[in-house]
Short mmCIF file of C-alpha atoms (C1' of nucleotides) in Angstrom, two decimals:
data_model
loop_
_atom_site.label_atom_id
_atom_site.label_comp_id
_atom_site.label_asym_id
_atom_site.label_seq_id
_atom_site.Cartn_x
_atom_site.Cartn_y
_atom_site.Cartn_z
CA MET S 1169 -114.64 0.85 -100.32
CA GLN S 1170 -115.51 -0.44 -103.78
CA ASP S 1171 -113.18 -2.12 -106.24
CA GLY S 1172 -111.90 -0.14 -109.22
CA ILE S 1173 -114.52 -1.21 -111.73
CA SER S 1174 -117.47 -0.52 -109.40
CA LEU S 1175 -116.04 2.86 -108.48
CA ALA S 1176 -115.36 3.77 -112.12
CA LYS S 1177 -119.03 3.19 -112.93
CA SER S 1178 -120.43 4.86 -109.82
CA LEU S 1179 -118.39 8.04 -110.32
CA LEU S 1180 -120.16 8.70 -113.64
CA GLY S 1181 -122.73 11.45 -113.14
CA LYS S 1182 -121.10 12.70 -109.94
CA LEU S 1183 -119.93 16.29 -109.67
CA MET S 1184 -116.17 16.62 -109.20
CA VAL S 1185 -115.61 19.78 -107.16
CA TYR S 1186 -112.43 21.76 -106.56
CA ASN S 1187 -113.05 24.32 -103.85
CA THR S 1188 -110.67 27.21 -104.46
CA PRO S 1189 -110.32 30.58 -102.72
CA MET S 1190 -111.70 32.07 -105.93
CA GLY S 1191 -114.80 29.87 -105.82
CA ARG S 1192 -115.86 26.41 -106.87
CA ILE S 1193 -114.67 24.88 -110.10
CA SER S 1194 -116.58 21.73 -110.97
CA GLY S 1195 -117.69 19.35 -113.65
CA MET S 1196 -119.80 16.23 -114.00
CA VAL S 1197 -117.79 13.05 -114.47
CA VAL S 1198 -118.58 11.66 -117.93
CA GLU S 1199 -115.66 9.27 -118.60
CA THR S 1200 -113.52 7.01 -116.38
CA GLU S 1201 -111.15 4.06 -116.56
CA ALA S 1202 -110.55 1.34 -113.96
CA TYR S 1203 -107.05 0.08 -113.18
CA MET S 1204 -107.17 -3.18 -111.29
CA GLY S 1205 -104.00 -3.69 -109.33
CA PRO S 1206 -100.88 -5.80 -109.74
CA GLU S 1207 -102.47 -8.38 -112.07
CA ASP S 1208 -103.64 -5.67 -114.49
CA LYS S 1209 -100.71 -5.16 -116.87
CA ALA S 1210 -102.04 -1.73 -117.85
CA ALA S 1211 -101.83 -0.48 -114.27
CA HIS S 1212 -98.87 1.39 -112.81
CA SER S 1213 -99.20 -0.93 -109.82
CA SER S 1214 -98.44 -3.94 -112.03
CA ARG S 1215 -94.80 -2.97 -111.66
CA SER S 1216 -93.11 -3.14 -108.29
CA LYS S 1217 -94.43 -0.91 -105.53
CA SER S 1218 -92.74 2.47 -105.81
CA GLN S 1219 -92.73 5.97 -104.45
CA ARG S 1220 -95.12 7.10 -107.15
CA THR S 1221 -97.73 4.41 -106.61
CA LEU S 1222 -97.51 4.34 -102.81
CA VAL S 1223 -100.86 6.04 -102.22
CA GLN S 1224 -102.61 3.29 -104.16
CA TYR S 1225 -101.66 0.82 -101.44
CA GLY S 1226 -103.51 2.80 -98.80
CA PRO S 1227 -107.30 2.85 -98.38
CA GLY S 1228 -109.63 4.16 -101.08
CA GLY S 1229 -110.82 7.75 -101.28
CA PHE S 1230 -107.46 9.48 -101.78
CA VAL S 1231 -105.93 11.13 -104.83
CA TYR S 1232 -103.37 9.37 -107.01
CA MET S 1233 -101.88 12.07 -109.23
CA TYR S 1234 -99.06 11.49 -111.68
CA ARG S 1235 -97.26 13.37 -114.40
CA ILE S 1236 -97.35 12.01 -117.93
CA TYR S 1237 -95.05 12.77 -120.87
CA GLY S 1238 -93.31 15.35 -118.72
CA ILE S 1239 -96.13 17.77 -119.48
CA TYR S 1240 -99.56 16.83 -118.22
CA HIS S 1241 -101.03 15.48 -115.01
CA CYS S 1242 -103.57 12.71 -114.68
CA PHE S 1243 -106.03 12.60 -111.77
CA ASN S 1244 -107.06 9.28 -110.23
CA VAL S 1245 -109.22 8.20 -107.31
CA VAL S 1246 -107.76 5.36 -105.27
CA ALA S 1247 -110.30 2.55 -104.88
CA ASN S 1248 -110.68 -0.50 -102.69
CA ILE S 1249 -109.04 -1.31 -99.35
CA GLU S 1250 -105.44 -1.20 -98.15
CA ASN S 1251 -102.91 -3.22 -100.11
CA THR S 1252 -105.29 -3.57 -103.04
CA PRO S 1253 -103.96 -0.96 -105.47
CA HIS S 1254 -106.97 -0.25 -107.63
CA CYS S 1255 -107.63 3.22 -109.00
CA VAL S 1256 -109.92 5.13 -111.34
CA LEU S 1257 -108.60 7.59 -113.90
CA ILE S 1258 -110.95 10.52 -114.50
CA ARG S 1259 -110.89 11.05 -118.28
CA GLY S 1260 -113.67 13.55 -118.95
CA LEU S 1261 -115.85 16.16 -117.24
CA GLU S 1262 -118.79 18.22 -118.41
CA PRO S 1263 -117.99 21.73 -117.12
CA ALA S 1264 -120.46 22.98 -114.50
CA GLU S 1265 -119.21 25.71 -112.13
CA GLY S 1266 -116.26 28.05 -112.68
CA VAL S 1267 -116.39 27.77 -116.44
CA GLU S 1268 -114.75 31.18 -116.83
CA ALA S 1269 -111.78 29.99 -114.77
CA MET S 1270 -111.54 26.80 -116.81
CA MET S 1271 -111.49 28.79 -120.04
CA SER S 1272 -108.76 30.99 -118.66
CA ASN S 1273 -106.70 28.00 -117.49
CA ARG S 1274 -107.10 26.20 -120.81
CA GLY S 1275 -106.71 29.18 -123.09
CA THR S 1276 -109.84 28.43 -125.08
CA THR S 1277 -113.54 29.28 -124.89
CA GLU S 1278 -114.69 26.15 -126.67
CA LEU S 1279 -116.75 24.29 -124.07
CA LYS S 1280 -116.25 20.83 -125.55
CA ALA S 1281 -112.47 21.26 -125.46
CA LEU S 1282 -112.18 22.25 -121.81
CA CYS S 1283 -112.32 18.92 -119.98
CA SER S 1284 -112.57 16.21 -122.66
CA GLY S 1285 -109.43 14.30 -121.69
CA PRO S 1286 -107.44 13.41 -118.56
CA GLY S 1287 -104.70 15.99 -119.14
CA LYS S 1288 -107.11 18.71 -120.18
CA LEU S 1289 -109.32 18.48 -117.12
CA CYS S 1290 -106.37 18.82 -114.75
CA VAL S 1291 -105.33 22.00 -116.56
CA ALA S 1292 -108.93 23.29 -116.54
CA LEU S 1293 -109.36 22.78 -112.80
CA GLY S 1294 -105.83 23.93 -112.02
CA LEU S 1295 -104.80 20.64 -110.39
CA ASN S 1296 -101.18 19.60 -110.09
CA LYS S 1297 -98.82 17.33 -108.16
CA GLN S 1298 -99.78 19.08 -104.92
CA CYS S 1299 -103.02 17.13 -104.71
CA TYR S 1300 -101.19 13.78 -104.60
CA GLY S 1301 -102.54 11.96 -101.53
CA VAL S 1302 -105.31 14.45 -100.79
CA ASP S 1303 -108.27 13.01 -98.87
CA LEU S 1304 -111.41 13.26 -101.00
CA CYS S 1305 -113.49 13.44 -97.82
CA GLY S 1306 -111.92 16.83 -97.10
CA ASP S 1307 -113.35 20.20 -98.11
CA SER S 1308 -110.91 21.12 -100.88
CA LEU S 1309 -111.49 18.39 -103.42
CA PHE S 1310 -114.48 16.06 -103.40
CA PHE S 1311 -117.32 14.43 -105.32
CA GLU S 1312 -121.01 15.29 -104.89
CA GLU S 1313 -124.22 13.60 -105.95
CA TYR S 1314 -125.41 15.24 -109.15
CA LEU S 1315 -127.18 13.33 -111.93
CA GLN S 1316 -128.09 9.73 -112.61
CA PRO S 1317 -126.72 8.82 -116.06
CA GLN S 1318 -129.34 7.56 -118.51
CA ALA S 1319 -127.03 5.07 -120.19
CA ILE S 1320 -123.47 3.93 -119.57
CA MET S 1321 -121.16 2.54 -122.24
CA SER S 1322 -117.95 0.54 -121.90
CA SER S 1323 -114.97 0.11 -124.19
CA PRO S 1324 -111.31 -0.89 -124.05
CA ARG S 1325 -109.05 1.60 -122.27
CA ILE S 1326 -107.14 4.24 -124.20
CA ASN S 1327 -103.42 3.97 -124.99
CA VAL S 1328 -102.66 0.78 -123.09
CA ASP S 1329 -101.50 -1.26 -126.08
CA TYR S 1330 -98.59 -2.56 -124.01
CA ALA S 1331 -100.90 -4.39 -121.59
CA GLU S 1332 -101.13 -7.66 -123.53
CA GLU S 1333 -104.25 -9.64 -122.54
CA TYR S 1334 -105.46 -6.67 -120.48
CA THR S 1335 -105.47 -4.28 -123.44
CA ALA S 1336 -108.85 -5.36 -124.78
CA LEU S 1337 -110.75 -5.57 -121.50
CA PRO S 1338 -113.71 -3.13 -121.39
CA TRP S 1339 -112.64 -1.15 -118.37
CA ARG S 1340 -113.32 2.31 -119.79
CA PHE S 1341 -116.75 3.69 -118.93
CA TYR S 1342 -118.55 6.74 -120.23
CA ILE S 1343 -121.96 8.39 -120.38
CA LYS S 1344 -123.60 7.59 -123.70
CA ASP S 1345 -123.83 10.47 -126.19
CA ASN S 1346 -122.25 13.02 -123.87
CA PRO S 1347 -120.25 15.55 -125.93
CA HIS S 1348 -117.54 15.90 -123.28
CA VAL S 1349 -116.33 12.32 -123.60
CA SER S 1350 -112.82 12.33 -125.11
CA LYS S 1351 -112.70 11.59 -128.82
CA HIS S 1352 -110.90 8.43 -129.76
CA LYS S 1353 -110.94 5.73 -132.40
CA ASN S 1354 -112.12 2.96 -130.15
CA ASN S 1355 -115.19 4.94 -129.19
CA ARG S 1356 -116.85 2.82 -131.85
CA LEU S 1357 -116.05 -0.35 -129.93
CA GLY S 1358 -118.28 0.78 -127.09
CA ALA S 1359 -121.11 -1.37 -125.84
CA THR S 1360 -124.08 -0.51 -123.67
CA ILE S 1361 -123.86 -2.00 -120.20
CA GLN S 1362 -126.30 -2.48 -117.35
CA LEU S 1363 -126.64 0.30 -114.84
CA ALA S 1364 -125.49 -0.73 -111.41
"C1'" DA J 1363 -111.62 14.46 -141.61
"C1'" DT J 1364 -107.52 11.75 -140.49
"C1'" DG J 1365 -102.71 11.17 -139.30
"C1'" DC J 1366 -98.30 11.99 -137.44
"C1'" DA J 1367 -94.35 14.36 -135.19
"C1'" DG J 1368 -92.88 16.98 -131.33
"C1'" DA J 1369 -92.94 18.73 -126.72
"C1'" DT J 1370 -90.60 17.53 -122.17
"C1'" DC J 1371 -89.23 15.46 -117.57
"C1'" DG J 1372 -90.21 12.48 -113.42
"C1'" DT J 1373 -89.86 7.83 -112.53
"C1'" DC J 1374 -87.96 3.41 -112.76
"C1'" DT J 1375 -84.14 0.07 -114.70
"C1'" DG M 1228 -80.91 6.00 -120.43
"C1'" DA M 1229 -85.66 4.98 -121.98
"C1'" DC M 1230 -90.30 5.75 -121.91
"C1'" DG M 1231 -94.94 7.06 -121.16
"C1'" DA M 1232 -102.94 5.81 -118.65
"C1'" DT M 1233 -101.52 13.05 -123.56
"C1'" DC M 1234 -102.37 17.04 -126.37
"C1'" DT M 1235 -101.61 20.27 -130.04
"C1'" DG M 1236 -100.50 21.97 -134.45
"C1'" DC M 1237 -99.46 21.14 -139.00
"C1'" DA M 1238 -99.65 18.23 -143.12
"C1'" DT M 1239 -102.23 15.86 -146.38
"C1'" DC M 1240 -106.50 13.87 -148.41
#
DNA sequence: ATGCAGATCGTCT
DNA sequence: GACGATCTGCATC
């Protein structure tokens, strides 16, 4: 299993699929962030191992879901091998299947507003705490091959100002010029990077 | 277009 | 008891 940074890049262009009884809801991954374990002061795993972060210490390919600000959920893919708590935050999707359901869940019909942020996309897909620890090799929630991104950009991660020397590291990745990337000031700090 | 306050609660100290 | 890996609505320019 790849480390967090490799996984964050390789998930771009993949289709994230939630298989519901009502049909598939899916979107192409357009924006991710890598969190690189105990040394990374931005990562939840930089603090002592806890109930919340437990799944990160298992093998990669499982869901790390957490609640933020008491309101939203953020969806992460655990990366790397056991006892190496890396993960990848999914920050933006381009809606593909089940767009009607997403609009209903989000209470808006504006396509660009549906999944352009980590909290928004969890609402759009209807994901909550119940998917904590779910195996992404199962048939409920998984990633599929979809498109090869033309160009990938990197920038500092969003809202990790507390992370000292880790704040400025370019561990946010997104598909260049895609309208479903979340809007943020440090978009302008982005730089083109080599495709893997 | 840009900026800021408020919502709201699980998790960790 | 304090604080978020966020988002929205309202204020002001």
